[in-house]
Amino acid sequence: MAECGASGSGSSGDSLDKSITLPPDEIFRNLENAKRFAIDIGSRGPGAGVDKEDVMTCLIKGCNFVLKNIPHEAFVYQKDSDPEFRFQTNHPHIFPYLLVNIGSGVSIVKVETEDRFEWVGGSSIGGGTFWGLGALLTKTKKFDELLHLASRGQHSNVDMLVRDVYGGAHQTLGLSGNLIASSFGKSATADQEFSKEDMAKSLLHMISNDIGQLACLHARLHSLDRVYFGGFFIRGHPVTMRTITYSINFFSKGEVQALFLRHEGYLGAIGAFLKGAEQDNPNQYSWGENYAGSSGLMSTSPELGPAQRARSGTFDLLEMDRLERPLVSLPLLLDPPSYVPDTVDLTDDALARKYWLTCFEEALDGVVKRAVASQPDSVDAAERAEKFRQKYWNKLQTLRQQPFAYGTLTVRSLLDTREHCLNEFNFPDPYSKVKQRENGVALRCFPGVVRSLDTLGWEERQLALVKGLLAGNVFDWGAKAVSDVLESDPYFGFEEAKRKLQERPWLVDSYSEWLQRLKGPPHKCALIFADNSGIDIILGVFPFVRELLLRGTEVILACNSGPALNDVTHSESLIVAERIAGMDPVVHSALREERLLLVQTGSSSPCLDLSRLDKGLAALVRERGADLVVIEGMGRAVHTNYHAALCCESLKLAVIKNAWLAERLGGRLFSVIFKYEVPAE
């Protein structure tokens, strides 16, 4: 049973169709919350009702859903690592696996396909056992209070260890002296009172060890090497995860992996929602977690009231966006399962994390100002912008304390969270007026730029085209160094941007190899991921596209499905292309003959995840036999995809518009990345 309703946030991160907000399964496990749910249904009108669904079917459907649709859903727990959470990249090939669902008892399910699964075992010793025995031992009635007690306890005061039996490690059997020989073993002979904390810790160890061993035995019996744990028992609690992980590693000798889920308590609720929505076929869509609506793993988010936190455990709310179109991997990825979009893991890199969180905090005033300015006729724009500020600020503070709250923390996730928060308070496109103005200025300059390029010799023109691409990429309102210049100098333009560029040799400079390649046969089809509107796409990208077309190369120009910062959207690119076609016969004929195709990426992010692209774009790439991928911009080619391996030629280029990042890469502000790569034979 799950409560599902439109959130009304209008959030995006990819192109949004609708949102649902789900509470965890645990919310309905006591009478008071059941009453609250019934009252809520009653308030929806006389026609509302409750449908019964098979709990195990919903559980498996929900688990398959989160593993396929939520990036960084599953993680391993490594006690001595920093951070202790290591998230797994999700991919469509998830079967077979073992699901150990820990509720009142334990159910163990072998999952072979989307709809084929088998209950293979279980135990009556589970979460209910911990809760019940814990209440008897400590007189503590609340589950999360028991976990809190356990986190402060010392189990060796209650448990009998191997060293207590043998005086040390048992060398013959290879047993550590710290291994538990008998749970609660000391309580039978010790003439003393044991603390609540020690008893709770011992109890948690006992049950977690038992579950881990049982899970391992079933995994080995069915030749499975991955075990996922669900059921809202673990709640991201370190002691529980550490004990289960140790138990599985110990009994399997490292051959079976214990994997935990960020949304372990939502599997049944999600499955119930999907069952109820089957007439709309949820599998036709792709989904994404909305960071504005979702509270994070182990959240102490200040915007959540005490009542919400008290009843929630690990998660308070999960919000998912249903996207307009299915998203798939780019067919040109060399090895899709190993593809990782992000260049730097901020969860792992403490120095980078501190810098970028501060950077986004300092940029917040400018974003608020831009949001208000984008809606001059709205009487409540300032009020909504202030709510956005508070919401995003709170998210940043949560991530300072718990960088793993939404999975692996990256610059991309920080940008996406900001976009989600802007959308929640109805600021879908704060840069719309800026983009319109800059597009108008750039379009007036386009004929002159093309005439100038056409007067150059071939080799000179190739360098000018690349410098034009780079100069266009300077115009990024998401970079503070640039926005400060654009705000203070209204006459800063294309030629001024060229003069800002680093002189060759560039920070990363493969231009000579690129030039040599251009002397060979033309590419069959180039896929270009464009970045910013205005000067970037009109004076940088389109002249480059025009040159490829003149060489006989077809071009697929891919732009965002929805707005983010001043990035060009697909709908905007259609207007721009039509205006350029009216001025340039090369572009005009290419559009008419479908040698130039404008498509949407399926994303509304300043960054680019090549494993989540519009299905139509992927089909077109296959159909046209694309053999060159061009990715431009810091977000798409540096923060993401810098290390992306493709099975065709690729060109990644960007201007570094952040002084700290430039210095870390060994350069300075406005250093140039020009990375031409050819796949190994």
Short mmCIF file of C-alpha atoms in Angstrom, two decimals, residues 142-481:
data_model
loop_
_atom_site.label_atom_id
_atom_site.label_comp_id
_atom_site.label_asym_id
_atom_site.label_seq_id
_atom_site.Cartn_x
_atom_site.Cartn_y
_atom_site.Cartn_z
CA LYS A 142 10.99 3.01 19.31
CA PHE A 143 12.97 1.26 16.62
CA ASP A 144 15.25 4.18 15.77
CA GLU A 145 15.99 4.80 19.45
CA LEU A 146 17.17 1.19 19.67
CA LEU A 147 19.53 1.81 16.74
CA HIS A 148 20.76 4.96 18.45
CA LEU A 149 21.45 3.02 21.66
CA ALA A 150 23.30 0.36 19.67
CA SER A 151 25.51 2.98 18.03
CA ARG A 152 26.82 3.94 21.52
CA GLY A 153 27.22 0.41 22.89
CA GLN A 154 30.16 -1.98 23.30
CA HIS A 155 29.02 -5.48 22.40
CA SER A 156 32.13 -7.21 23.82
CA ASN A 157 30.85 -6.39 27.32
CA VAL A 158 27.95 -8.78 26.66
CA ASP A 159 29.15 -11.13 23.91
CA MET A 160 31.65 -13.93 24.48
CA LEU A 161 34.49 -13.58 21.97
CA VAL A 162 36.89 -16.20 20.61
CA ARG A 163 39.64 -14.73 22.81
CA ASP A 164 37.43 -15.23 25.87
CA VAL A 165 37.20 -18.93 25.04
CA TYR A 166 40.73 -19.64 23.77
CA GLY A 167 42.72 -16.81 25.32
CA GLY A 168 43.40 -15.29 21.92
CA ALA A 169 42.96 -16.08 18.24
CA HIS A 170 42.32 -19.69 17.23
CA GLN A 171 45.18 -20.19 14.78
CA THR A 172 44.19 -23.70 13.66
CA LEU A 173 40.73 -22.60 12.56
CA GLY A 174 41.92 -19.19 11.38
CA LEU A 175 39.57 -17.35 13.74
CA SER A 176 40.29 -13.84 14.98
CA GLY A 177 40.26 -13.28 18.72
CA ASN A 178 37.68 -10.52 18.25
CA LEU A 179 35.19 -12.82 16.52
CA ILE A 180 31.94 -13.39 18.42
CA ALA A 181 31.90 -16.93 19.77
CA SER A 182 28.58 -16.60 21.61
CA SER A 183 26.09 -13.72 21.39
CA PHE A 184 25.10 -12.63 24.92
CA GLY A 185 27.45 -15.36 26.18
CA LYS A 186 28.79 -13.31 29.12
CA SER A 187 25.33 -12.52 30.47
CA ALA A 188 24.87 -16.09 31.74
CA THR A 189 27.82 -16.02 34.14
CA ALA A 190 28.59 -12.35 34.83
CA ASP A 191 27.18 -11.03 38.08
CA GLN A 192 26.51 -7.50 36.86
CA GLU A 193 24.02 -5.24 35.20
CA PHE A 194 24.54 -4.57 31.49
CA SER A 195 23.89 -1.18 29.96
CA LYS A 196 21.05 -0.66 27.51
CA GLU A 197 23.60 0.47 24.92
CA ASP A 198 25.69 -2.71 25.24
CA MET A 199 22.65 -5.00 25.06
CA ALA A 200 21.26 -3.16 22.01
CA LYS A 201 24.64 -3.42 20.27
CA SER A 202 24.95 -7.13 21.04
CA LEU A 203 21.42 -7.77 19.81
CA LEU A 204 22.02 -5.83 16.58
CA HIS A 205 25.23 -7.81 15.96
CA MET A 206 23.50 -11.11 16.63
CA ILE A 207 20.64 -10.53 14.22
CA SER A 208 22.76 -8.86 11.52
CA ASN A 209 25.31 -11.71 11.64
CA ASP A 210 22.55 -14.27 11.36
CA ILE A 211 21.00 -12.49 8.37
CA GLY A 212 24.38 -12.10 6.69
CA GLN A 213 25.26 -15.78 7.06
CA LEU A 214 21.84 -16.89 5.82
CA ALA A 215 22.07 -14.56 2.82
CA CYS A 216 25.56 -15.83 1.99
CA LEU A 217 24.51 -19.49 2.15
CA HIS A 218 21.57 -18.91 -0.21
CA ALA A 219 23.73 -16.88 -2.60
CA ARG A 220 26.29 -19.72 -2.77
CA LEU A 221 23.51 -22.31 -3.14
CA HIS A 222 22.09 -20.47 -6.18
CA SER A 223 25.47 -19.41 -7.65
CA LEU A 224 24.78 -15.69 -7.21
CA ASP A 225 27.48 -13.16 -6.38
CA ARG A 226 25.30 -10.10 -5.62
CA VAL A 227 22.98 -9.77 -2.64
CA TYR A 228 20.82 -6.65 -2.24
CA PHE A 229 19.30 -5.84 1.14
CA GLY A 230 15.94 -4.09 1.44
CA GLY A 231 13.10 -3.69 3.90
CA PHE A 232 13.74 -0.54 5.96
CA PHE A 233 15.65 -2.40 8.69
CA ILE A 234 19.14 -1.23 7.81
CA ARG A 235 18.36 2.50 7.35
CA GLY A 236 21.94 3.28 6.39
CA HIS A 237 23.00 2.34 9.93
CA PRO A 238 26.79 1.78 9.95
CA VAL A 239 26.86 -1.01 12.58
CA THR A 240 24.23 -3.04 10.73
CA MET A 241 25.87 -2.63 7.32
CA ARG A 242 29.34 -3.33 8.70
CA THR A 243 28.17 -6.51 10.43
CA ILE A 244 26.25 -7.86 7.43
CA THR A 245 29.14 -7.04 5.09
CA TYR A 246 31.66 -8.72 7.40
CA SER A 247 29.46 -11.78 7.75
CA ILE A 248 29.02 -12.21 3.99
CA ASN A 249 32.71 -11.63 3.29
CA PHE A 250 33.70 -14.07 6.02
CA PHE A 251 31.44 -16.95 4.98
CA SER A 252 31.87 -16.48 1.21
CA LYS A 253 35.62 -15.77 1.39
CA GLY A 254 34.99 -12.56 -0.54
CA GLU A 255 33.14 -14.20 -3.46
CA VAL A 256 29.71 -12.69 -2.65
CA GLN A 257 29.12 -8.95 -2.48
CA ALA A 258 26.72 -7.31 -0.02
CA LEU A 259 24.94 -4.33 -1.60
CA PHE A 260 22.69 -1.90 0.22
CA LEU A 261 20.03 0.39 -1.23
CA ARG A 262 19.52 4.08 -0.59
CA HIS A 263 15.76 3.56 -0.89
CA GLU A 264 15.54 0.18 0.84
CA GLY A 265 12.30 1.17 2.58
CA TYR A 266 10.51 2.25 -0.60
CA LEU A 267 10.57 -0.93 -2.65
CA GLY A 268 7.04 -2.05 -1.84
CA ALA A 269 5.60 1.47 -2.13
CA ILE A 270 7.19 2.00 -5.54
CA GLY A 271 6.08 -1.42 -6.73
CA ALA A 272 2.50 -0.73 -5.61
CA PHE A 273 2.51 2.57 -7.47
CA LEU A 274 3.84 0.91 -10.62
CA LYS A 275 1.22 -1.84 -10.38
CA GLY A 276 -1.47 0.81 -10.15
CA ALA A 277 -0.05 2.64 -13.15
CA GLU A 278 0.32 -0.39 -15.43
CA GLN A 279 -2.39 0.81 -17.79
CA ASP A 280 0.03 3.65 -18.59
CA ASN A 281 2.94 1.17 -18.89
CA PRO A 282 5.68 2.67 -16.68
CA ASN A 283 8.31 0.74 -18.63
CA GLN A 284 7.72 3.06 -21.59
CA TYR A 285 9.24 5.91 -19.61
CA SER A 286 12.47 6.76 -17.91
CA TRP A 287 12.55 8.20 -14.42
CA GLY A 288 14.86 10.32 -12.33
CA GLU A 289 15.14 11.22 -8.67
CA ASN A 290 14.15 14.80 -7.93
CA TYR A 291 16.74 16.18 -5.53
CA ALA A 292 14.54 19.11 -4.50
CA GLY A 293 11.76 16.85 -3.28
CA SER A 294 13.80 13.93 -1.95
CA SER A 295 15.43 14.08 1.42
CA GLY A 296 18.80 12.39 1.54
CA LEU A 297 20.19 9.19 3.01
CA MET A 298 20.52 9.63 6.80
CA SER A 299 18.96 13.06 6.36
CA THR A 300 18.97 15.63 9.13
CA SER A 301 17.76 18.26 6.69
CA PRO A 302 16.68 21.36 8.63
CA GLU A 303 13.60 22.00 6.49
CA LEU A 304 12.01 18.76 7.75
CA GLY A 305 9.94 19.05 10.87
CA PRO A 306 10.67 16.86 13.95
CA ALA A 307 7.50 14.83 13.37
CA GLN A 308 8.61 13.93 9.86
CA ARG A 309 12.11 12.94 10.97
CA ALA A 310 10.85 10.96 13.97
CA ARG A 311 8.69 8.65 11.92
CA SER A 312 10.90 8.32 8.90
CA GLY A 313 14.21 6.74 9.80
CA THR A 314 16.66 7.03 6.92
CA PHE A 315 14.48 8.80 4.39
CA ASP A 316 11.63 11.21 4.84
CA LEU A 317 10.51 11.66 1.24
CA LEU A 318 11.36 10.20 -2.16
CA GLU A 319 10.28 12.17 -5.21
CA MET A 320 10.61 10.75 -8.70
CA ASP A 321 10.12 12.53 -12.02
CA ARG A 322 8.63 10.62 -14.92
CA LEU A 323 10.42 11.81 -18.03
CA GLU A 324 8.73 12.45 -21.35
CA ARG A 325 10.73 9.94 -23.38
CA PRO A 326 12.76 6.78 -22.72
CA LEU A 327 16.47 7.35 -22.11
CA VAL A 328 19.14 4.92 -23.29
CA SER A 329 22.92 4.76 -23.61
CA LEU A 330 24.77 6.35 -26.51
CA PRO A 331 25.50 3.45 -28.91
CA LEU A 332 29.01 4.83 -29.40
CA LEU A 333 30.11 4.21 -25.80
CA LEU A 334 33.02 1.78 -25.86
CA ASP A 335 31.91 -0.11 -22.72
CA PRO A 336 28.53 1.09 -21.39
CA PRO A 337 28.63 -0.89 -18.08
CA SER A 338 31.93 0.74 -17.07
CA TYR A 339 31.01 4.26 -18.22
CA VAL A 340 31.12 6.87 -15.45
CA PRO A 341 29.93 10.34 -16.56
CA ASP A 342 31.58 12.38 -13.82
CA THR A 343 35.25 13.31 -13.81
CA VAL A 344 35.65 13.97 -10.07
CA ASP A 345 33.92 12.19 -7.18
CA LEU A 346 33.38 14.93 -4.58
CA THR A 347 32.32 12.33 -2.04
CA ASP A 348 35.86 11.02 -2.21
CA ASP A 349 37.79 14.27 -2.83
CA ALA A 350 37.37 16.34 0.35
CA LEU A 351 39.32 19.35 -0.94
CA ALA A 352 37.31 19.58 -4.15
CA ARG A 353 34.08 19.03 -2.22
CA LYS A 354 34.81 21.92 0.12
CA TYR A 355 35.66 24.21 -2.77
CA TRP A 356 32.62 23.42 -4.93
CA LEU A 357 30.11 23.59 -2.07
CA THR A 358 31.48 27.02 -1.17
CA CYS A 359 31.43 28.02 -4.83
CA PHE A 360 27.75 27.15 -5.16
CA GLU A 361 26.94 28.94 -1.90
CA GLU A 362 28.67 32.11 -3.08
CA ALA A 363 26.88 31.98 -6.43
CA LEU A 364 23.46 31.76 -4.78
CA ASP A 365 22.81 35.51 -4.56
CA GLY A 366 23.41 35.86 -8.29
CA VAL A 367 21.04 33.01 -9.12
CA VAL A 368 18.32 34.52 -6.91
CA LYS A 369 18.78 37.90 -8.58
CA ARG A 370 18.57 36.33 -12.04
CA ALA A 371 15.45 34.34 -11.11
CA VAL A 372 13.61 37.48 -9.93
CA ALA A 373 14.69 39.46 -13.00
CA SER A 374 13.38 36.73 -15.32
CA GLN A 375 9.79 37.30 -14.11
CA PRO A 376 9.37 41.10 -13.82
CA ASP A 377 5.57 40.90 -14.02
CA SER A 378 5.20 38.38 -11.19
CA VAL A 379 4.15 39.90 -7.86
CA ASP A 380 5.52 36.98 -5.83
CA ALA A 381 8.77 36.37 -7.74
CA ALA A 382 10.95 37.77 -4.95
CA GLU A 383 9.14 35.67 -2.33
CA ARG A 384 9.50 32.48 -4.37
CA ALA A 385 13.15 33.26 -5.10
CA GLU A 386 13.83 33.61 -1.38
CA LYS A 387 12.20 30.22 -0.77
CA PHE A 388 14.42 28.78 -3.48
CA ARG A 389 17.47 30.29 -1.78
CA GLN A 390 16.60 28.71 1.55
CA LYS A 391 15.80 25.33 0.04
CA TYR A 392 19.03 25.11 -1.96
CA TRP A 393 21.10 26.48 0.91
CA ASN A 394 19.71 23.75 3.17
CA LYS A 395 20.56 21.11 0.59
CA LEU A 396 24.14 22.37 0.44
CA GLN A 397 24.44 22.24 4.24
CA THR A 398 23.13 18.67 4.27
CA LEU A 399 25.75 17.74 1.68
CA ARG A 400 28.50 19.34 3.74
CA GLN A 401 27.63 16.98 6.59
CA GLN A 402 26.61 13.96 4.50
CA PRO A 403 28.14 14.15 1.03
CA PHE A 404 26.78 10.67 0.24
CA ALA A 405 23.16 11.71 0.91
CA TYR A 406 22.08 11.36 -2.75
CA GLY A 407 24.72 8.91 -3.91
CA THR A 408 28.07 9.99 -5.34
CA LEU A 409 28.41 13.77 -4.99
CA THR A 410 29.59 15.53 -8.15
CA VAL A 411 29.52 18.97 -9.74
CA ARG A 412 26.77 17.56 -11.97
CA SER A 413 24.57 16.59 -9.02
CA LEU A 414 25.08 20.03 -7.42
CA LEU A 415 24.02 21.73 -10.67
CA ASP A 416 21.07 19.39 -11.12
CA THR A 417 19.92 19.95 -7.54
CA ARG A 418 19.96 23.69 -8.15
CA GLU A 419 17.87 23.27 -11.31
CA HIS A 420 15.41 21.05 -9.43
CA CYS A 421 15.03 23.65 -6.68
CA LEU A 422 14.52 26.46 -9.20
CA ASN A 423 11.78 24.44 -10.87
CA GLU A 424 10.10 23.66 -7.58
CA PHE A 425 9.54 27.39 -7.04
CA ASN A 426 8.46 27.95 -10.65
CA PHE A 427 11.63 29.38 -12.14
CA PRO A 428 11.95 26.97 -15.10
CA ASP A 429 14.14 29.24 -17.24
CA PRO A 430 15.73 32.18 -15.37
CA TYR A 431 17.98 32.97 -18.34
CA SER A 432 15.24 33.08 -21.00
CA LYS A 433 15.42 36.85 -21.56
CA VAL A 434 19.24 36.82 -21.57
CA LYS A 435 19.22 34.06 -24.21
CA GLN A 436 16.75 35.89 -26.43
CA ARG A 437 18.80 39.07 -26.30
CA GLU A 438 22.11 37.31 -26.97
CA ASN A 439 20.63 35.24 -29.81
CA GLY A 440 19.46 38.43 -31.51
CA VAL A 441 22.90 40.07 -31.24
CA ALA A 442 24.74 36.94 -32.44
CA LEU A 443 22.42 36.40 -35.42
CA ARG A 444 23.16 39.93 -36.67
CA CYS A 445 26.89 39.10 -36.53
CA PHE A 446 26.63 35.70 -38.23
CA PRO A 447 26.94 36.81 -41.92
CA GLY A 448 30.05 38.86 -41.17
CA VAL A 449 31.71 36.00 -39.29
CA VAL A 450 31.06 33.58 -42.18
CA ARG A 451 32.32 36.06 -44.80
CA SER A 452 35.50 36.54 -42.78
CA LEU A 453 36.07 32.78 -42.51
CA ASP A 454 35.49 32.27 -46.25
CA THR A 455 38.34 34.68 -47.10
CA LEU A 456 40.90 32.54 -45.24
CA GLY A 457 43.03 29.76 -46.65
CA TRP A 458 42.03 26.21 -45.73
CA GLU A 459 44.52 25.59 -42.92
CA GLU A 460 44.09 29.08 -41.49
CA ARG A 461 40.32 28.65 -41.58
CA GLN A 462 40.43 25.39 -39.57
CA LEU A 463 42.27 27.11 -36.71
CA ALA A 464 39.90 30.09 -36.89
CA LEU A 465 36.90 27.75 -36.68
CA VAL A 466 38.29 26.03 -33.59
CA LYS A 467 39.13 29.36 -31.94
CA GLY A 468 35.60 30.50 -32.75
CA LEU A 469 34.19 27.38 -31.04
CA LEU A 470 36.34 28.08 -27.98
CA ALA A 471 35.55 31.81 -27.90
CA GLY A 472 31.85 31.04 -28.12
CA ASN A 473 32.17 28.69 -25.18
CA VAL A 474 33.43 31.58 -23.02
CA PHE A 475 29.85 32.92 -22.91
CA ASP A 476 28.67 30.82 -20.00
CA TRP A 477 26.49 32.53 -17.39
CA GLY A 478 27.04 29.56 -15.10
CA ALA A 479 30.69 30.60 -14.59
CA LYS A 480 31.11 33.46 -12.09
CA ALA A 481 34.29 34.76 -13.77
#
